[in-house]
Short mmCIF file of C-alpha atoms in Angstrom, two decimals:
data_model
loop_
_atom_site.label_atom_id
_atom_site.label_comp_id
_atom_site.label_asym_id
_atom_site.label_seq_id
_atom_site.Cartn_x
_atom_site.Cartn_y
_atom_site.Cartn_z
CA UNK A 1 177.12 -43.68 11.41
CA UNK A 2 179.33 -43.33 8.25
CA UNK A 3 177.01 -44.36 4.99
CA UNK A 4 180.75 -45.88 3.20
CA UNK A 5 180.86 -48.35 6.31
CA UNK A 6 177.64 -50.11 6.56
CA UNK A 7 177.84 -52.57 3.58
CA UNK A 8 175.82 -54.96 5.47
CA UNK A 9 172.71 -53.47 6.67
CA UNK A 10 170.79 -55.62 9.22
CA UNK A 11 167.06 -55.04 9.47
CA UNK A 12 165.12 -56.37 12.62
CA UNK A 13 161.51 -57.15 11.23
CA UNK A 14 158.75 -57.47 13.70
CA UNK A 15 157.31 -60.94 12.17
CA UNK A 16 153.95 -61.12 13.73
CA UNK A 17 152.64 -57.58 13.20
CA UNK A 18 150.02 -56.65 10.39
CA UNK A 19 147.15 -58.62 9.05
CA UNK A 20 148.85 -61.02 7.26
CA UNK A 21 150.92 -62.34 9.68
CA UNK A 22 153.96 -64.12 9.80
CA UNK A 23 153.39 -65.42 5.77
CA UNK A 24 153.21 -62.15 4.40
CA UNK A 25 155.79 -60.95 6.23
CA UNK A 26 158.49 -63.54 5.63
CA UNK A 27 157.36 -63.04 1.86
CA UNK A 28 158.23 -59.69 2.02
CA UNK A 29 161.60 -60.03 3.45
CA UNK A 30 162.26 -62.57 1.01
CA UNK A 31 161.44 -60.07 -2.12
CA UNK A 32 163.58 -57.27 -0.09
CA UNK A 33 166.54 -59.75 0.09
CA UNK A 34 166.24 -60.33 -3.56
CA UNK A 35 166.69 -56.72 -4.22
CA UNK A 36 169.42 -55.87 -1.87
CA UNK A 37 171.91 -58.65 -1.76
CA UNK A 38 174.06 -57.67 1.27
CA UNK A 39 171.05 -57.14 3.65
CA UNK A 40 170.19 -59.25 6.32
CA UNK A 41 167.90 -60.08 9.09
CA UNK A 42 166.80 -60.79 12.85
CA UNK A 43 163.65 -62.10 12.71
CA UNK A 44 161.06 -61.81 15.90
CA UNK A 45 157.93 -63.65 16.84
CA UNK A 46 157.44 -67.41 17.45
CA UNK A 47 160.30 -69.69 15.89
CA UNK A 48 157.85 -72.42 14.83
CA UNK A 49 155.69 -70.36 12.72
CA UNK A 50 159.14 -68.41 11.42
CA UNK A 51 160.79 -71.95 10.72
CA UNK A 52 157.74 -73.19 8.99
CA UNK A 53 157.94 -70.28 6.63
CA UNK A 54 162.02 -70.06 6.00
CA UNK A 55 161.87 -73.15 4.36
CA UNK A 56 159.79 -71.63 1.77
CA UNK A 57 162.33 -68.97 1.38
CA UNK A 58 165.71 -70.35 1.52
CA UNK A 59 167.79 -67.34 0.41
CA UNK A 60 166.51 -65.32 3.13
CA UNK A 61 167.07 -68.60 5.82
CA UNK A 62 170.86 -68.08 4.79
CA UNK A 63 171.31 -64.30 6.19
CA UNK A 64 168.81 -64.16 9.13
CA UNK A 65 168.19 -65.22 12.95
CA UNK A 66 165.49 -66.15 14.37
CA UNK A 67 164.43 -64.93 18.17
CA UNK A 68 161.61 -66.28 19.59
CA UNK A 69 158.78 -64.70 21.51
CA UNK A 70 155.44 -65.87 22.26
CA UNK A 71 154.47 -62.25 23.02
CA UNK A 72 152.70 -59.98 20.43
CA UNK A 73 151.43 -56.53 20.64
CA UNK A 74 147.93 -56.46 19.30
CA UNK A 75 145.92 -53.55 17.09
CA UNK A 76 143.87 -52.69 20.36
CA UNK A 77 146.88 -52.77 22.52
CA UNK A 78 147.41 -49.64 24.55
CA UNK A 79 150.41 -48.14 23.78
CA UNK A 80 151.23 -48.13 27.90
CA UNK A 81 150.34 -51.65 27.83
CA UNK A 82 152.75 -52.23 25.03
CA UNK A 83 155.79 -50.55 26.76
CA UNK A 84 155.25 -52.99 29.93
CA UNK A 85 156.25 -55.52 27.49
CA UNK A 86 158.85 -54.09 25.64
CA UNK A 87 161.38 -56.25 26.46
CA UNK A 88 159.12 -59.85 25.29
CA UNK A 89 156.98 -58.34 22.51
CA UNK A 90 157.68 -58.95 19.09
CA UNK A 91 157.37 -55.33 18.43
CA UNK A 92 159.49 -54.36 21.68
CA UNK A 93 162.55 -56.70 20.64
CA UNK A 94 163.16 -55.66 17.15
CA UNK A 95 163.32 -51.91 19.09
CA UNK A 96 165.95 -53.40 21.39
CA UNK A 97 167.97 -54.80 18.73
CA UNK A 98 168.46 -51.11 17.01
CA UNK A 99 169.27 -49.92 20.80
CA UNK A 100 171.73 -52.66 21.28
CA UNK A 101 173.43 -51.80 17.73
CA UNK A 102 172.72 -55.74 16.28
CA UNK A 103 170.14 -54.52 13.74
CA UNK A 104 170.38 -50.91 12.28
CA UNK A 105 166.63 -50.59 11.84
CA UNK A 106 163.46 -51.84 12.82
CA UNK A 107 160.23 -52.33 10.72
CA UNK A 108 157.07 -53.13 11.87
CA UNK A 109 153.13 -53.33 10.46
CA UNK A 110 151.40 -53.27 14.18
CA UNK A 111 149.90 -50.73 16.26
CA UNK A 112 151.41 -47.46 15.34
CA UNK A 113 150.48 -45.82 18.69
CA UNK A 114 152.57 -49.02 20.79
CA UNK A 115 155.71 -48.49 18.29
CA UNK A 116 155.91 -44.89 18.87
CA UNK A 117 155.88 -45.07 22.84
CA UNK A 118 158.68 -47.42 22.60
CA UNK A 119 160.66 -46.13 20.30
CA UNK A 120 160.55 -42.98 22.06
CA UNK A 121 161.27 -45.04 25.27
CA UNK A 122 164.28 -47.13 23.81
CA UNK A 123 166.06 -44.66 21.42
CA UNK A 124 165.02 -41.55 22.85
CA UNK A 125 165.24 -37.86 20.55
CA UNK A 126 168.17 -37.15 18.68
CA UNK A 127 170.61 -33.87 20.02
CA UNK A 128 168.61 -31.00 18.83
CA UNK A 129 165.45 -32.59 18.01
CA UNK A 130 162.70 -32.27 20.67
CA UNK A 131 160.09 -34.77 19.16
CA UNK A 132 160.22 -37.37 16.75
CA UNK A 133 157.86 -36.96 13.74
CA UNK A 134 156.35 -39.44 11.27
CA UNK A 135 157.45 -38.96 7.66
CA UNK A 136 156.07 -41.06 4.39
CA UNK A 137 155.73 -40.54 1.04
CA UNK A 138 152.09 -39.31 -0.51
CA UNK A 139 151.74 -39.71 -4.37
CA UNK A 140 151.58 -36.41 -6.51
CA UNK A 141 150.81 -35.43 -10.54
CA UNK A 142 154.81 -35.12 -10.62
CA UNK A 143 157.26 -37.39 -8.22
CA UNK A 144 156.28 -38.39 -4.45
CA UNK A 145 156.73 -35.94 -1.86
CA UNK A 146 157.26 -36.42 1.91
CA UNK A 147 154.64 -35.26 4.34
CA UNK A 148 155.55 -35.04 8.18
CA UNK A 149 153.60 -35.08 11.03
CA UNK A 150 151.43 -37.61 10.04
CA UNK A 151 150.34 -37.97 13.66
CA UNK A 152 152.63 -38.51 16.28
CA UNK A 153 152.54 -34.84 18.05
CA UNK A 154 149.10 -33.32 17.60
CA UNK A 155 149.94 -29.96 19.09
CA UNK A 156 153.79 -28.08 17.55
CA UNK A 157 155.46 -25.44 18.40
CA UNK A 158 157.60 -23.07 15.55
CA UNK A 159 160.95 -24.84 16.33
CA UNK A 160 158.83 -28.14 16.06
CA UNK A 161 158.17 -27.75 12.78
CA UNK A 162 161.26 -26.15 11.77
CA UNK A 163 163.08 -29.47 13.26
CA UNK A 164 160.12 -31.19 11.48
CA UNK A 165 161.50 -29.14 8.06
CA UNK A 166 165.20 -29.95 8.52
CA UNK A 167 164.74 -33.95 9.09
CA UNK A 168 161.33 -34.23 6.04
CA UNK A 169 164.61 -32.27 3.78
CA UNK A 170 167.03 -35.02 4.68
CA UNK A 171 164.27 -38.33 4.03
CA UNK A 172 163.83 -36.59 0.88
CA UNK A 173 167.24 -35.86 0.06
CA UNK A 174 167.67 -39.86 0.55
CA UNK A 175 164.57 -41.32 -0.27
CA UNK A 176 163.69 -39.09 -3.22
CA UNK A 177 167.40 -38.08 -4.35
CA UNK A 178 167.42 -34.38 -4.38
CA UNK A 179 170.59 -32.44 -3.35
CA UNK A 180 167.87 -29.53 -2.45
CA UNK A 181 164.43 -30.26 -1.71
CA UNK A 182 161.61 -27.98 -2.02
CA UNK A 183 160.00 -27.41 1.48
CA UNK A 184 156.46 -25.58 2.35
CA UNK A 185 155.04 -25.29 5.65
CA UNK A 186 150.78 -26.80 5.16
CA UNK A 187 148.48 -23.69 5.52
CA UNK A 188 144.95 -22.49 5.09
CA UNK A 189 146.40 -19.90 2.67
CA UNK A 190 149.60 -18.87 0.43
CA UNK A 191 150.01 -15.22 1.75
CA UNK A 192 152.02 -14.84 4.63
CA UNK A 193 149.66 -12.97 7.03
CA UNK A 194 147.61 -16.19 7.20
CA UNK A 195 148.10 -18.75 9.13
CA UNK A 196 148.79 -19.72 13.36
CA UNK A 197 151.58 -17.49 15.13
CA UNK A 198 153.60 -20.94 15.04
CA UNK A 199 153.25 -21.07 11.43
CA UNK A 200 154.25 -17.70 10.89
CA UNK A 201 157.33 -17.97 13.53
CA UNK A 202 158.86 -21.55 12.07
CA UNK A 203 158.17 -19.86 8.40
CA UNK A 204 160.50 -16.46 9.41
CA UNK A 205 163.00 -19.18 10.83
CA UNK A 206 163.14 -21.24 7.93
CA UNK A 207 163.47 -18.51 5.15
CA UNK A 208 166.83 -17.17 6.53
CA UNK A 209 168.06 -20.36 7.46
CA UNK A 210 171.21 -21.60 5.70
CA UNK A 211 170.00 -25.55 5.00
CA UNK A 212 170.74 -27.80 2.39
CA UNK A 213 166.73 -26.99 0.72
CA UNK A 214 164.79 -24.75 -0.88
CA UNK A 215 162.35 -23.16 1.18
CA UNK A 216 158.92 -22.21 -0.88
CA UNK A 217 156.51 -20.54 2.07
CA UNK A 218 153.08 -22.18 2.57
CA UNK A 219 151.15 -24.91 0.52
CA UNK A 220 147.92 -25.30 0.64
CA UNK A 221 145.87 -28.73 1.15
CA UNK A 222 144.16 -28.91 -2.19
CA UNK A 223 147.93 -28.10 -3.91
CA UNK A 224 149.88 -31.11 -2.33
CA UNK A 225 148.84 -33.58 -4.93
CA UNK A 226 150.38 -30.62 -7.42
CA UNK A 227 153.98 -32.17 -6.81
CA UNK A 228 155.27 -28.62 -6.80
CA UNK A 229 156.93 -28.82 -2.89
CA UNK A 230 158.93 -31.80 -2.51
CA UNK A 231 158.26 -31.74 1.48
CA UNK A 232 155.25 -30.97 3.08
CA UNK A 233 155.51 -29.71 7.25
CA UNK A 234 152.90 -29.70 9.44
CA UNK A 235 151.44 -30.83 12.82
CA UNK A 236 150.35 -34.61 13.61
CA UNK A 237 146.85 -33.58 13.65
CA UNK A 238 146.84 -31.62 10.13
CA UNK A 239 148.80 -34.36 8.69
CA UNK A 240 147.01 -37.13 9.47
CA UNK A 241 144.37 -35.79 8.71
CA UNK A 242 145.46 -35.25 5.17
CA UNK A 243 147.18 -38.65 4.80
CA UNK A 244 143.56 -40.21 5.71
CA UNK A 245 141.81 -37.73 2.96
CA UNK A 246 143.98 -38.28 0.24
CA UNK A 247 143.89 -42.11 1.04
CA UNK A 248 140.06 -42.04 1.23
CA UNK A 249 140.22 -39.72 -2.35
CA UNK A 250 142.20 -42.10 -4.55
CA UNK A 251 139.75 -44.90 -3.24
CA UNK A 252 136.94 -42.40 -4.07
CA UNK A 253 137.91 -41.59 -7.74
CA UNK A 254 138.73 -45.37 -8.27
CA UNK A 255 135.70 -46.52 -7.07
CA UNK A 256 133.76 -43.90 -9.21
CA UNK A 257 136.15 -44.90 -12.56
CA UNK A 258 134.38 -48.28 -12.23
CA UNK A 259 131.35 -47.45 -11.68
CA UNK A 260 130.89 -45.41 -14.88
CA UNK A 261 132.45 -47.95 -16.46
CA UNK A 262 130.10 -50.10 -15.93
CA UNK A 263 126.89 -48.19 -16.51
CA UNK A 264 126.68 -48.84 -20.45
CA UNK A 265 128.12 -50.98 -23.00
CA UNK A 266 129.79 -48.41 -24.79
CA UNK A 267 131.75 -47.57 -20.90
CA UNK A 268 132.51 -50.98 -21.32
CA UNK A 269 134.04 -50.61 -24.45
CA UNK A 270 136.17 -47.57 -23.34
CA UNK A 271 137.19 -49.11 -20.55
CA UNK A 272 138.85 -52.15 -22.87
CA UNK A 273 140.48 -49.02 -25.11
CA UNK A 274 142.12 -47.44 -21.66
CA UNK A 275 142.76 -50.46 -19.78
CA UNK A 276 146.16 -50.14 -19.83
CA UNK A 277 146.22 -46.58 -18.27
CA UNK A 278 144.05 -47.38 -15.44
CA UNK A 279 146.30 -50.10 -14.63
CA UNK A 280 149.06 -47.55 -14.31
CA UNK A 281 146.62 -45.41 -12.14
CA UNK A 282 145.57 -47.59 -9.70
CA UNK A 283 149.44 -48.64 -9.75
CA UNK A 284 150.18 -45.05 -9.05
CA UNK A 285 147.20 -44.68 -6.07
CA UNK A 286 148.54 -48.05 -4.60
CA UNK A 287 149.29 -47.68 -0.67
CA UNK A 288 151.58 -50.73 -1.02
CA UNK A 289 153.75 -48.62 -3.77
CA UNK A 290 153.84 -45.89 -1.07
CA UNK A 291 154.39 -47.80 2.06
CA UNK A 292 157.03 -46.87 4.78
CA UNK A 293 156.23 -44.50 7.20
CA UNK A 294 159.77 -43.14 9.55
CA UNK A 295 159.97 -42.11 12.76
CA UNK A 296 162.15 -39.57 12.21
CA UNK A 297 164.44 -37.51 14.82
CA UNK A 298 164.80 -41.16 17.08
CA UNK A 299 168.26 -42.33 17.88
CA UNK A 300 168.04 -45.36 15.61
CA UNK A 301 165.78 -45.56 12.60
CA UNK A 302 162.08 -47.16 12.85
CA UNK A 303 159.94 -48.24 9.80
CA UNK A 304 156.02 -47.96 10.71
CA UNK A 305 154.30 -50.68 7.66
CA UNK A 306 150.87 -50.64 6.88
CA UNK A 307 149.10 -53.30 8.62
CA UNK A 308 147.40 -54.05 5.75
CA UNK A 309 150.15 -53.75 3.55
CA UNK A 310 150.69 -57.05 1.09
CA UNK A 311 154.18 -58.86 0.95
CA UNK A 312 154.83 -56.41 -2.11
CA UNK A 313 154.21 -52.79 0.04
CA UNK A 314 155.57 -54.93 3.37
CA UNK A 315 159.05 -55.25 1.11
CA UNK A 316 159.01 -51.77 0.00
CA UNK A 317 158.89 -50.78 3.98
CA UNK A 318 162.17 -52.59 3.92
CA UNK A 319 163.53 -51.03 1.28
CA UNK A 320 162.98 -47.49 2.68
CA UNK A 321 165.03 -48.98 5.80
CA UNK A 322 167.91 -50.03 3.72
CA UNK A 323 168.29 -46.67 1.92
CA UNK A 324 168.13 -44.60 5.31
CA UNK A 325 170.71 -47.33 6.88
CA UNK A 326 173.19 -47.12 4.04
CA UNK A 327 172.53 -43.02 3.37
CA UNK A 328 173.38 -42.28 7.25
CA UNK A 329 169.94 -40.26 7.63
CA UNK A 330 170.66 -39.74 11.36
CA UNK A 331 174.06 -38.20 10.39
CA UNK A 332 172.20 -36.10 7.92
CA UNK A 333 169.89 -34.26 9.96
CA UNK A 334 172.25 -34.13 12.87
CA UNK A 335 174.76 -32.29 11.01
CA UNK A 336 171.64 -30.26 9.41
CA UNK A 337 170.38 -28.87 12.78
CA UNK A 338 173.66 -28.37 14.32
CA UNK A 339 174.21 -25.97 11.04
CA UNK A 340 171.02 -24.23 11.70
CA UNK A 341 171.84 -23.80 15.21
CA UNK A 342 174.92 -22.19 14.53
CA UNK A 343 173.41 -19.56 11.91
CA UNK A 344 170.34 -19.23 13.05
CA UNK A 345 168.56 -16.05 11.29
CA UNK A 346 169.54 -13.07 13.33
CA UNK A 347 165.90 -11.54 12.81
CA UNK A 348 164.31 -15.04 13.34
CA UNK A 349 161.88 -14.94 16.78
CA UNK A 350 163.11 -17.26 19.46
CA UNK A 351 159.83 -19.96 19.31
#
């Protein structure tokens, strides 16, 4: 997929996922069409409720389609409960619609677990690329940085998370705009003896590799927030893991800002004085500024949304689509791996 020909990227948005329904959604798509002029969309879920809210939102009426579909995959779904209904779920079409080649990528708040298994089913792994992995973006001191697994393979192999390395370097060379990304594999230390005998294999594979980034070793958990690695790899189980912690952190220090605000009157007053700068925190800790998770190593590109993102983070999902459509992501990390094949570190051990 050539970046220089899609100047019309088509999104297929799964309308009644997340917990605000088809409103929020239709909001969001709305806001994303506003900021991206020559997108458009297929909208799924059922056409009455879609209809009702188009007319709120004529500019985005004008460059989408509406399919209907009673069905909807629900938060407590099983994910091999979901895939029996891929073809009439909300969830299942928008997947069918990147497989067919009418949408380019499909974005979704529901059940994370359901849009894996049929993405996987659908679009299958990319050439090269033995498991997908899901990538997002985690707030740091400095810029965002990309974190992959975040929980879709619990268990990795070394030439897991090298692929894992190779396709978190391309979403950041998109996403984040760097021609060479700093990547570090997530350890329990910074020396090299430490660490599993996968981590140790995919980190001698990586630091003779000839790829478009900069590889910096190992990272530590309590250094990601640091911003000094642009990419963090590790497994699903690690990752999430971390995601949930740093999540469950920002809402920690928040929640402890206002409380000591609040203890005195002379809190109170500082609080007026640095209003302004806990604005721009909580701004900064925001999920919704953040949101967008990727499925990354599929043959067609799917957006995971929080399903308690607002129309604001829903539209940012969106926007992480758009870039990946119209920066050819896929041809980025196929042409990436195929590299590494080819000159793959003669001392490197075969994982």
């Amino acid at each position: 997929m050539n970046a220089k020909l899609i100047t019309a990227p088509v999104v297929a948005l799964d309308v009644m996922s997340g917990d605000g329904g088809p409103a929020v959604a239709i909001a969001a798509a709305d806001i994303a069409a506003e900021r991206y002029p020559r997108l458009s969309f297929l909208l799924f879920g059922k056409e009455a409720v879609i209809a009702a809210e188009l007319a709120k939102h004529p500019r985005l009426a004008a460059r989408s389609k509406v399919f209907h579909t009673d069905d909807v995959v629900l938060m407590t779904d099983k994910p091999s409960q979901a895939l029996r209904r891929s073809r009439t779920s909300s969830m299942g079409m928008a997947i069918g619609a990147v497989k067919s080649g009418e949408a380019h990528a499909a974005v979704s708040a529901g059940n994370t677990g359901a849009l894996m298994a049929m993405a996987l089913f659908a679009l299958r792994t990319m050439p090269g690329i033995d498991r997908p992995a899901l990538a997002a973006l985690l707030p740091t001191l400095k810029n965002d940085s990309v974190v992959l697994d975040l929980g879709a393979n619990t268990e990795c192999d070394a030439d897991n998370l090298v692929q894992f390395a190779v396709m978190g370097a391309a979403f950041a060379r998109t996403v984040l705009g760097l021609e060479r990304p700093r990547v570090a594999l997530l350890n329990i230390g910074e020396e090299e003896m430490k660490g599993t005998e996968e981590i140790k294999e995919a980190a001698a594979m990586l630091r003779g590799a000839d790829l478009p980034m900069q590889f910096e070793g190992f990272v530590e958990g309590d250094k990601i927030g640091q911003g000094d690695v642009d990419v963090v790899v590790t497994d699903g189980f690690s990752g999430n893991i971390a995601l949930k912690t740093a999540e469950g952190t920002s809402r920690l220090v928040i929640g402890l800002l206002a409380n000591a605000f609040r203890s005195s009157w002379l809190t109170q007053l500082g609080y007026l004085l640095s209003r302004g700068a806990l604005r721009a925190l909580r701004a900064h800790l925001d999920p919704n500024a953040h949101n967008g998770a990727v499925f990354l190593g599929l043959n067609g590109l799917v957006v995971k949304s929080h399903g308690s993102a607002n129309e604001r983070g829903i539209a940012n999902a969106i926007g992480v689509a758009h870039d990946l459509i119209v920066d050819s992501v896929g041809t980025r990390i196929s042409h990436d791996m195929a590299s590494f094949k080819a000159h793959r570190p003669a001392d490197a051990p075969a994982a």
